[in-house]
Each structure stands twice: as C-alpha cells, then as structure tokens.
Amino acid sequence: MKLKRNLLLTVLCLSTVATFGQGESQSLRIKEESKITFKPHWFIQVQVGAAHTVGEAKFTDLISPAAALNVGYKFAPAFGARIGVSGWQAKGGWVTPEQTYKYKYLQGNLDIMADLSTLFCGFNPKRVFNGYIFGGVGLNRGFDNDEANTLDTKTYELEYLWQEGKILPTGRFGLGCDLRLNDRLSINIEGNANVLSDKFNSKKAGNCDWQFNALVGVSIKLGKSYTKTAPVYYEPEPVVEQPKPQPVVEKPQPKPEPAIVVEPMKQNIFFAINSAKIQEDQQAKILSLVEYLEKHPTAKVSVTGYADVETGNTKINHELSEKRANNVAEALKAKGIAADRITVDYKGDTVQPYHTSEENRVSICIAE
C-alpha cells in the first residue's frame, strides 16, 4: 500500500510540472489575430415574383407574374453595379365597361447598388442579413398588346395605343436584402419601382406610368468575396545574457597646443599727385608684403586703389585708382606671388579713407 501511495504521488507531481510548463510555454507566445479582407467579385441574381402596374382597376386585378436575371460586380465592400433583364407580363384596366387587359414586356436595366449593412455596420462576410438599395435606368420594350387593341372603349379612342411594340426609357430604384446561407449562396428578396412613359399601358393619363415588383430568388457569388489570413504566433527570442562591460579606464588626454593666431598685415602704398607709379620709398612696403605672403602660403592679399577728391575729376580719378591698384598687383606678381592670391579693387574718389588729400592717393593692401 505504501508503494502504491508513493507511485501515485509521483505521478501527480509530474502531471503538475508538465501542466505548469505547458502553460508557461503558451503564455510566452504572442498571437496576431486573423484578418478578413474584402475581395472584388462577380455575382448572379435569379428572381421571380409579382408585378403591379398602377391603373384604373382593383389592386389585385392588376397583379401579374414577373422575373429578373442580373449579373453584377461588387467592386468595393459597400458598392457594386449590375446589369440585367426583367419582365414577363403587365396588366392594365379600363373603367367603363370595367375590364382588364394584359400585355408582355422585357426591360434591360443598369443599376448602381449600395450595401447598407456594410455602410453602417462595417464589412462582415459572415453577416446573415445584408440590406441594400439601388438606383438605375433601363429600356423597356412592350409587345403582344392584342388585348388592348380589342378593348371595348365605346366611342373613345386610345391616343397612346400601340401594336407592333414600344421601346420606352425607364428610371428605377428599390431596396432588397440577401439572407446568407453560405459563402456562395444567399436567399434574395427585392422590391423595386419603375417609372415609365405614359404610353406604357396604352392610355393617356397626363403623367408617368408606374410599375412595382416584389421578387424573391437566389444570389450566387462567383468566386471568393473575401480573404482571411491565418493567425500568426511569434516565439520570443531567448534572452541571451550579455557579458558585463569592462570598466573603462580613461586615459589622460594630451593638452591641445595653443592655436597659432596669424595677424593680418596692412600696407599703404602712397603715390604722387596724378601718378600711378610706385615710388622708390614705397618699395620696402612691397617687399614686406611679399615676405608675409611667402611665410604664410595660405594667406591672400586684397589691393584697393583710391584717388583724392581735391584734384582731377571723377573719370580721371576712377582710372587713376584702377592703375594704382593694378600696378601694386603687378609688382607683387613680379616678386613671385601667384595671381589667384591677389584681389584687385578700386574706388576712384568716391571713397576717401583718410582725412588729407595726400593720404588718399593710395593703394591699401591687406594680407591675411
């Protein structure tokens, strides 16, 4: 007995461990729910029922058989279009003497449809009840109008009486519903109203003729109307313990060397009155500029020529300041300074950098 009790306890413990492990494994899995997506598709509707054409007789006396066949395309979850043919028989009534007559017709239709259930409740291919509305146009051709042509109308002549057939434009609207049986098949119920020319029932009434249809049938989807993705499970990646980072020993950074600041050089090359020739006593300044530029290979020099406003005129002074600047630039080039390191400008007498006339006969050179 003791051995049996020990075996039973062992089995219970193992079962508990297995169940715990299974629950833990499932809890680690992350589930992505399946998704249902609309898929455009064709469909067929086959309908039979009753029609009523408004006329001067009892409601029940003007009921006749009707049928319709439609082929449509659902291009969006809530919208579609269809073409079809409907018709069979219509009836009219005459008051005095009281009598009815029947005739036949076929009508081609083009409708735009809107799914009310999807518009207001969202797309759901498994929904049992799906209501819709539609509106469209058509062409109606009546034929076999012999009974109207043999009516006893006493002395009254029917102005709109037709014999060989009549083609009339039609406007139509209606509502219906599909009761889902499975993904392909639904029971279809529809009611529609058709407004036609006053000539449809051969009688002139001064307003349009109306015909109403109550139909029942089946809707068949040609192809899948939706796609469904399977649920996805993710296994979390195992947690890998990262090695502890080693302490970083900061090395002392070398102190940055102080930046060498290069001071710019300025030289004023003065000229005699009405002259652009560099005088002997100014040559030393030219040499100083050359030495600076050779010592600092990246440095450049700007040369700006001036003329004093007290002598000459604006035109002469403009030309004179240009010559003074160019002569200094040529002197630098002659000493080996590249042309792309020299910038030349001239101001004439429009700018007077100094207070005296003698000082304004100058080319100011700034090297940096």
Short mmCIF file of C-alpha atoms in Angstrom, two decimals:
data_model
loop_
_atom_site.label_atom_id
_atom_site.label_comp_id
_atom_site.label_asym_id
_atom_site.label_seq_id
_atom_site.Cartn_x
_atom_site.Cartn_y
_atom_site.Cartn_z
CA MET A 1 0.00 0.00 0.00
CA LYS A 2 2.80 2.35 0.85
CA LEU A 3 4.45 1.66 -2.52
CA LYS A 4 1.22 2.38 -4.38
CA ARG A 5 0.76 5.65 -2.47
CA ASN A 6 4.29 6.79 -3.36
CA LEU A 7 3.76 5.97 -7.05
CA LEU A 8 0.50 7.94 -7.06
CA LEU A 9 2.15 11.00 -5.52
CA THR A 10 4.98 10.81 -8.07
CA VAL A 11 2.53 10.73 -10.99
CA LEU A 12 0.60 13.72 -9.59
CA CYS A 13 3.77 15.76 -9.18
CA LEU A 14 4.92 15.03 -12.74
CA SER A 15 1.49 15.98 -14.14
CA THR A 16 1.57 19.27 -12.24
CA VAL A 17 5.03 20.10 -13.53
CA ALA A 18 4.05 19.26 -17.14
CA THR A 19 0.89 21.39 -16.93
CA PHE A 20 2.80 24.32 -15.46
CA GLY A 21 5.46 24.06 -18.17
CA GLN A 22 2.81 23.94 -20.91
CA GLY A 23 1.01 27.00 -19.53
CA GLU A 24 4.25 28.90 -19.28
CA SER A 25 5.13 27.98 -22.87
CA GLN A 26 1.74 29.18 -24.13
CA SER A 27 1.98 32.41 -22.16
CA LEU A 28 5.23 33.18 -23.91
CA ARG A 29 3.63 33.02 -27.37
CA ILE A 30 2.23 36.25 -28.78
CA LYS A 31 -0.82 35.83 -31.05
CA GLU A 32 -1.67 38.06 -34.04
CA GLU A 33 -5.37 37.73 -34.83
CA SER A 34 -6.55 36.61 -38.27
CA LYS A 35 -7.73 39.36 -40.66
CA ILE A 36 -10.66 39.36 -43.12
CA THR A 37 -10.20 41.48 -46.26
CA PHE A 38 -12.80 42.25 -48.95
CA LYS A 39 -12.16 40.78 -52.40
CA PRO A 40 -13.92 42.15 -55.54
CA HIS A 41 -16.15 39.51 -57.15
CA TRP A 42 -18.92 38.83 -59.66
CA PHE A 43 -22.41 37.64 -58.68
CA ILE A 44 -25.66 36.43 -60.30
CA GLN A 45 -29.23 37.07 -59.12
CA VAL A 46 -32.18 34.96 -60.32
CA GLN A 47 -35.57 36.35 -59.20
CA VAL A 48 -39.28 35.59 -59.68
CA GLY A 49 -42.32 37.28 -58.20
CA ALA A 50 -45.24 39.55 -58.92
CA ALA A 51 -45.64 42.91 -60.65
CA HIS A 52 -48.30 45.57 -60.26
CA THR A 53 -48.84 48.29 -62.85
CA VAL A 54 -50.80 51.26 -61.50
CA GLY A 55 -54.11 51.59 -63.34
CA GLU A 56 -57.88 52.11 -63.10
CA ALA A 57 -58.80 48.76 -61.57
CA LYS A 58 -58.63 46.86 -58.30
CA PHE A 59 -55.13 46.31 -56.96
CA THR A 60 -55.46 42.53 -57.11
CA ASP A 61 -56.77 42.63 -60.69
CA LEU A 62 -53.56 44.29 -61.90
CA ILE A 63 -51.11 41.79 -60.40
CA SER A 64 -49.14 39.75 -62.93
CA PRO A 65 -46.08 37.47 -62.92
CA ALA A 66 -42.56 38.92 -63.10
CA ALA A 67 -38.99 37.63 -63.28
CA ALA A 68 -35.47 39.03 -63.47
CA LEU A 69 -31.92 37.88 -64.15
CA ASN A 70 -29.00 40.11 -63.09
CA VAL A 71 -25.24 39.84 -63.39
CA GLY A 72 -23.25 42.19 -61.12
CA TYR A 73 -19.80 43.09 -59.88
CA LYS A 74 -19.04 44.08 -56.27
CA PHE A 75 -16.04 46.39 -56.67
CA ALA A 76 -15.94 47.72 -53.08
CA PRO A 77 -17.17 46.41 -49.72
CA ALA A 78 -20.26 48.66 -49.83
CA PHE A 79 -20.72 49.35 -53.57
CA GLY A 80 -21.42 47.39 -56.72
CA ALA A 81 -23.11 47.55 -60.11
CA ARG A 82 -25.28 45.16 -62.09
CA ILE A 83 -26.88 44.73 -65.49
CA GLY A 84 -29.92 42.60 -66.04
CA VAL A 85 -33.12 41.84 -67.84
CA SER A 86 -36.56 41.78 -66.22
CA GLY A 87 -40.14 41.44 -67.38
CA TRP A 88 -42.90 38.97 -68.17
CA GLN A 89 -46.39 40.36 -68.07
CA ALA A 90 -48.18 43.61 -67.21
CA LYS A 91 -51.86 44.44 -66.85
CA GLY A 92 -53.99 47.49 -67.46
CA GLY A 93 -57.56 48.34 -66.54
CA TRP A 94 -60.47 50.13 -68.23
CA VAL A 95 -63.30 51.68 -66.23
CA THR A 96 -66.40 51.61 -68.43
CA PRO A 97 -67.22 48.87 -69.10
CA GLU A 98 -64.97 47.50 -66.34
CA GLN A 99 -62.36 45.21 -67.87
CA THR A 100 -58.63 44.38 -67.72
CA TYR A 101 -56.14 43.55 -70.41
CA LYS A 102 -52.61 42.13 -70.31
CA TYR A 103 -49.51 42.60 -72.44
CA LYS A 104 -45.89 41.49 -72.24
CA TYR A 105 -42.62 43.33 -71.91
CA LEU A 106 -38.85 42.89 -71.50
CA GLN A 107 -36.70 45.50 -69.81
CA GLY A 108 -32.89 45.90 -69.79
CA ASN A 109 -31.54 47.50 -66.63
CA LEU A 110 -28.32 49.09 -65.35
CA ASP A 111 -28.17 49.66 -61.58
CA ILE A 112 -25.74 51.05 -59.01
CA MET A 113 -26.01 49.31 -55.63
CA ALA A 114 -25.06 50.34 -52.09
CA ASP A 115 -24.77 47.83 -49.25
CA LEU A 116 -26.46 49.47 -46.25
CA SER A 117 -25.30 46.83 -43.77
CA THR A 118 -21.65 47.42 -44.67
CA LEU A 119 -22.02 51.21 -44.75
CA PHE A 120 -23.44 51.36 -41.23
CA CYS A 121 -22.02 48.24 -39.54
CA GLY A 122 -18.77 47.55 -41.37
CA PHE A 123 -17.69 44.72 -43.66
CA ASN A 124 -18.57 41.25 -42.37
CA PRO A 125 -18.85 38.39 -44.90
CA LYS A 126 -20.42 36.15 -42.22
CA ARG A 127 -23.37 38.51 -41.56
CA VAL A 128 -26.72 36.73 -42.14
CA PHE A 129 -28.77 39.80 -43.13
CA ASN A 130 -27.38 42.27 -45.69
CA GLY A 131 -29.68 45.05 -46.84
CA TYR A 132 -29.05 47.14 -49.96
CA ILE A 133 -30.54 49.95 -52.01
CA PHE A 134 -30.12 50.65 -55.71
CA GLY A 135 -30.99 53.11 -58.44
CA GLY A 136 -30.68 52.84 -62.18
CA VAL A 137 -32.03 53.27 -65.69
CA GLY A 138 -33.38 50.92 -68.33
CA LEU A 139 -35.05 50.43 -71.69
CA ASN A 140 -38.48 48.78 -71.76
CA ARG A 141 -39.93 47.07 -74.86
CA GLY A 142 -43.60 46.10 -74.77
CA PHE A 143 -45.13 43.52 -77.14
CA ASP A 144 -48.20 41.25 -77.56
CA ASN A 145 -50.62 44.13 -76.96
CA ASP A 146 -53.54 42.44 -78.71
CA GLU A 147 -55.95 42.64 -75.76
CA ALA A 148 -55.57 46.41 -75.52
CA ASN A 149 -56.27 46.70 -79.24
CA THR A 150 -59.56 44.74 -78.85
CA LEU A 151 -60.82 46.68 -75.80
CA ASP A 152 -64.44 47.80 -75.79
CA THR A 153 -63.89 51.53 -75.16
CA LYS A 154 -67.25 52.55 -76.70
CA THR A 155 -66.52 55.60 -78.83
CA TYR A 156 -63.31 56.61 -77.01
CA GLU A 157 -60.07 56.27 -78.98
CA LEU A 158 -56.91 55.38 -77.07
CA GLU A 159 -54.36 58.02 -78.16
CA TYR A 160 -51.34 56.03 -76.94
CA LEU A 161 -52.46 52.60 -78.19
CA TRP A 162 -49.57 50.68 -79.73
CA GLN A 163 -49.49 47.45 -81.73
CA GLU A 164 -46.12 46.38 -83.10
CA GLY A 165 -44.20 47.12 -79.93
CA LYS A 166 -42.92 50.11 -77.99
CA ILE A 167 -39.45 50.95 -76.64
CA LEU A 168 -39.59 53.30 -73.65
CA PRO A 169 -36.88 54.70 -71.31
CA THR A 170 -37.18 53.73 -67.65
CA GLY A 171 -35.98 55.08 -64.32
CA ARG A 172 -35.89 52.72 -61.35
CA PHE A 173 -35.00 52.41 -57.69
CA GLY A 174 -35.57 49.91 -54.94
CA LEU A 175 -34.28 48.03 -51.93
CA GLY A 176 -33.57 44.43 -51.11
CA CYS A 177 -31.72 42.06 -48.85
CA ASP A 178 -29.62 38.90 -49.00
CA LEU A 179 -30.10 36.22 -46.33
CA ARG A 180 -26.79 34.35 -46.21
CA LEU A 181 -26.83 30.57 -46.46
CA ASN A 182 -23.08 30.13 -47.01
CA ASP A 183 -20.14 31.97 -48.58
CA ARG A 184 -21.55 31.44 -52.10
CA LEU A 185 -25.32 31.32 -51.79
CA SER A 186 -27.95 33.69 -50.34
CA ILE A 187 -31.75 33.96 -50.48
CA ASN A 188 -32.58 37.24 -52.21
CA ILE A 189 -35.66 39.40 -51.57
CA GLU A 190 -36.18 42.64 -53.50
CA GLY A 191 -38.77 45.31 -54.12
CA ASN A 192 -38.42 47.90 -56.88
CA ALA A 193 -40.33 50.70 -58.56
CA ASN A 194 -40.08 51.51 -62.27
CA VAL A 195 -41.26 54.81 -63.72
CA LEU A 196 -42.09 54.69 -67.44
CA SER A 197 -43.56 56.82 -70.16
CA ASP A 198 -47.32 57.44 -70.08
CA LYS A 199 -47.54 55.26 -73.21
CA PHE A 200 -46.62 52.01 -71.39
CA ASN A 201 -50.25 50.94 -70.68
CA SER A 202 -51.61 52.41 -73.95
CA LYS A 203 -53.71 55.02 -72.10
CA LYS A 204 -53.11 58.76 -71.92
CA ALA A 205 -53.22 59.90 -68.29
CA GLY A 206 -51.02 63.01 -68.37
CA ASN A 207 -48.45 61.51 -66.00
CA CYS A 208 -45.91 58.70 -65.86
CA ASP A 209 -46.87 55.04 -65.59
CA TRP A 210 -45.59 53.20 -62.52
CA GLN A 211 -44.84 49.53 -62.15
CA PHE A 212 -43.86 47.86 -58.86
CA ASN A 213 -42.18 44.47 -58.46
CA ALA A 214 -41.87 42.16 -55.44
CA LEU A 215 -39.28 39.47 -56.17
CA VAL A 216 -37.64 36.57 -54.40
CA GLY A 217 -34.77 34.41 -55.60
CA VAL A 218 -31.17 33.48 -55.02
CA SER A 219 -27.85 35.36 -55.18
CA ILE A 220 -24.80 33.39 -56.22
CA LYS A 221 -21.27 34.75 -55.70
CA LEU A 222 -18.86 33.76 -58.45
CA GLY A 223 -15.56 33.44 -56.63
CA LYS A 224 -14.42 34.30 -53.14
CA SER A 225 -15.77 37.54 -51.72
CA TYR A 226 -13.07 37.84 -49.05
CA THR A 227 -9.69 36.57 -47.96
CA LYS A 228 -8.80 35.51 -44.45
CA THR A 229 -5.28 35.38 -43.08
CA ALA A 230 -4.41 32.72 -40.55
CA PRO A 231 -3.44 33.76 -37.02
CA VAL A 232 0.28 34.19 -36.53
CA TYR A 233 2.22 33.14 -33.45
CA TYR A 234 5.59 34.55 -32.51
CA GLU A 235 8.10 32.72 -30.39
CA PRO A 236 10.01 35.27 -28.31
CA GLU A 237 13.72 35.16 -28.85
CA PRO A 238 15.66 33.64 -25.98
CA VAL A 239 17.20 36.16 -23.68
CA VAL A 240 20.96 35.97 -24.01
CA GLU A 241 22.78 37.32 -21.03
CA GLN A 242 25.18 39.94 -22.22
CA PRO A 243 28.68 39.97 -20.73
CA LYS A 244 29.21 42.71 -18.23
CA PRO A 245 31.13 45.59 -19.74
CA GLN A 246 34.67 46.00 -18.52
CA PRO A 247 35.35 49.23 -16.67
CA VAL A 248 36.74 51.83 -18.98
CA VAL A 249 39.96 53.41 -17.82
CA GLU A 250 40.11 56.90 -19.14
CA LYS A 251 43.50 57.85 -20.43
CA PRO A 252 44.56 61.39 -19.77
CA GLN A 253 44.07 63.41 -22.88
CA PRO A 254 47.02 65.46 -24.08
CA LYS A 255 46.51 69.13 -23.68
CA PRO A 256 45.82 70.77 -27.00
CA GLU A 257 48.54 73.01 -28.25
CA PRO A 258 47.55 76.65 -28.35
CA ALA A 259 46.41 77.67 -31.79
CA ILE A 260 48.76 79.97 -33.61
CA VAL A 261 46.95 83.17 -34.49
CA VAL A 262 48.26 84.83 -37.63
CA GLU A 263 47.92 88.60 -37.51
CA PRO A 264 46.93 90.23 -40.82
CA MET A 265 49.29 92.75 -42.43
CA LYS A 266 48.28 96.14 -43.78
CA GLN A 267 50.45 98.32 -46.02
CA ASN A 268 49.60 101.71 -47.56
CA ILE A 269 51.38 102.33 -50.86
CA PHE A 270 51.26 106.10 -51.42
CA PHE A 271 51.55 107.82 -54.83
CA ALA A 272 52.41 111.26 -56.13
CA ILE A 273 49.65 113.55 -57.37
CA ASN A 274 48.18 112.41 -60.70
CA SER A 275 50.59 109.44 -60.77
CA ALA A 276 50.25 105.63 -60.58
CA LYS A 277 53.99 104.90 -60.47
CA ILE A 278 55.30 103.14 -57.36
CA GLN A 279 57.97 105.38 -55.89
CA GLU A 280 61.31 104.14 -54.55
CA ASP A 281 60.44 104.92 -50.95
CA GLN A 282 57.41 102.61 -51.23
CA GLN A 283 59.34 99.56 -52.50
CA ALA A 284 60.15 98.41 -48.97
CA LYS A 285 56.44 98.05 -48.28
CA ILE A 286 56.07 95.84 -51.36
CA LEU A 287 58.90 93.63 -50.06
CA SER A 288 57.23 93.38 -46.64
CA LEU A 289 54.04 92.15 -48.28
CA VAL A 290 55.97 89.58 -50.33
CA GLU A 291 57.77 88.27 -47.21
CA TYR A 292 54.44 87.93 -45.34
CA LEU A 293 52.79 86.04 -48.20
CA GLU A 294 55.78 83.71 -48.59
CA LYS A 295 55.78 82.97 -44.86
CA HIS A 296 52.05 82.23 -44.88
CA PRO A 297 51.28 80.20 -48.04
CA THR A 298 47.51 80.19 -47.46
CA ALA A 299 47.25 83.94 -46.98
CA LYS A 300 45.83 86.21 -49.68
CA VAL A 301 46.09 89.93 -50.26
CA SER A 302 43.46 92.47 -51.31
CA VAL A 303 44.65 95.64 -53.10
CA THR A 304 42.25 98.62 -53.30
CA GLY A 305 43.17 101.79 -55.20
CA TYR A 306 42.00 105.32 -54.30
CA ALA A 307 42.34 108.92 -55.61
CA ASP A 308 41.89 112.19 -53.75
CA VAL A 309 38.73 114.12 -54.48
CA GLU A 310 40.51 117.52 -54.30
CA THR A 311 42.25 117.09 -57.69
CA GLY A 312 41.15 115.91 -61.13
CA ASN A 313 37.61 114.81 -61.83
CA THR A 314 35.58 111.66 -61.22
CA LYS A 315 36.52 109.96 -64.52
CA ILE A 316 40.22 110.69 -64.23
CA ASN A 317 40.30 109.66 -60.57
CA HIS A 318 38.49 106.40 -61.35
CA GLU A 319 41.07 105.45 -63.99
CA LEU A 320 43.92 106.61 -61.74
CA SER A 321 42.78 104.48 -58.77
CA GLU A 322 42.48 101.45 -61.08
CA LYS A 323 46.05 101.91 -62.38
CA ARG A 324 47.42 102.35 -58.84
CA ALA A 325 45.79 99.07 -57.69
CA ASN A 326 46.90 97.17 -60.80
CA ASN A 327 50.48 98.46 -60.54
CA VAL A 328 50.77 97.19 -56.98
CA ALA A 329 49.31 93.83 -58.02
CA GLU A 330 51.81 93.55 -60.90
CA ALA A 331 54.68 94.40 -58.56
CA LEU A 332 53.62 91.53 -56.25
CA LYS A 333 53.35 89.13 -59.19
CA ALA A 334 56.82 90.18 -60.34
CA LYS A 335 58.13 89.10 -56.92
CA GLY A 336 56.61 85.60 -57.33
CA ILE A 337 53.16 85.96 -55.74
CA ALA A 338 50.52 83.93 -57.67
CA ALA A 339 47.70 85.88 -59.30
CA ASP A 340 44.99 83.79 -57.59
CA ARG A 341 46.22 85.07 -54.22
CA ILE A 342 45.68 88.73 -55.22
CA THR A 343 42.33 90.54 -55.27
CA VAL A 344 42.19 93.94 -57.00
CA ASP A 345 39.58 96.68 -56.45
CA TYR A 346 39.45 100.45 -56.99
CA LYS A 347 37.17 103.18 -55.66
CA GLY A 348 38.20 106.33 -57.55
CA ASP A 349 37.38 109.38 -55.43
CA THR A 350 34.01 108.02 -54.25
CA VAL A 351 35.59 106.80 -51.02
CA GLN A 352 38.12 108.84 -49.03
CA PRO A 353 39.68 106.54 -46.40
CA TYR A 354 41.85 109.30 -44.86
CA HIS A 355 41.48 112.97 -43.86
CA THR A 356 44.13 114.55 -46.11
CA SER A 357 44.40 114.60 -49.89
CA GLU A 358 47.98 113.22 -49.82
CA GLU A 359 46.90 110.17 -47.81
CA ASN A 360 44.02 109.40 -50.22
CA ARG A 361 46.43 108.99 -53.16
CA VAL A 362 46.98 105.41 -52.08
CA SER A 363 46.57 101.68 -52.65
CA ILE A 364 45.60 99.97 -49.38
CA CYS A 365 46.91 96.39 -49.20
CA ILE A 366 45.57 93.93 -46.56
CA ALA A 367 47.17 90.48 -46.40
CA GLU A 368 45.60 87.75 -44.21
#
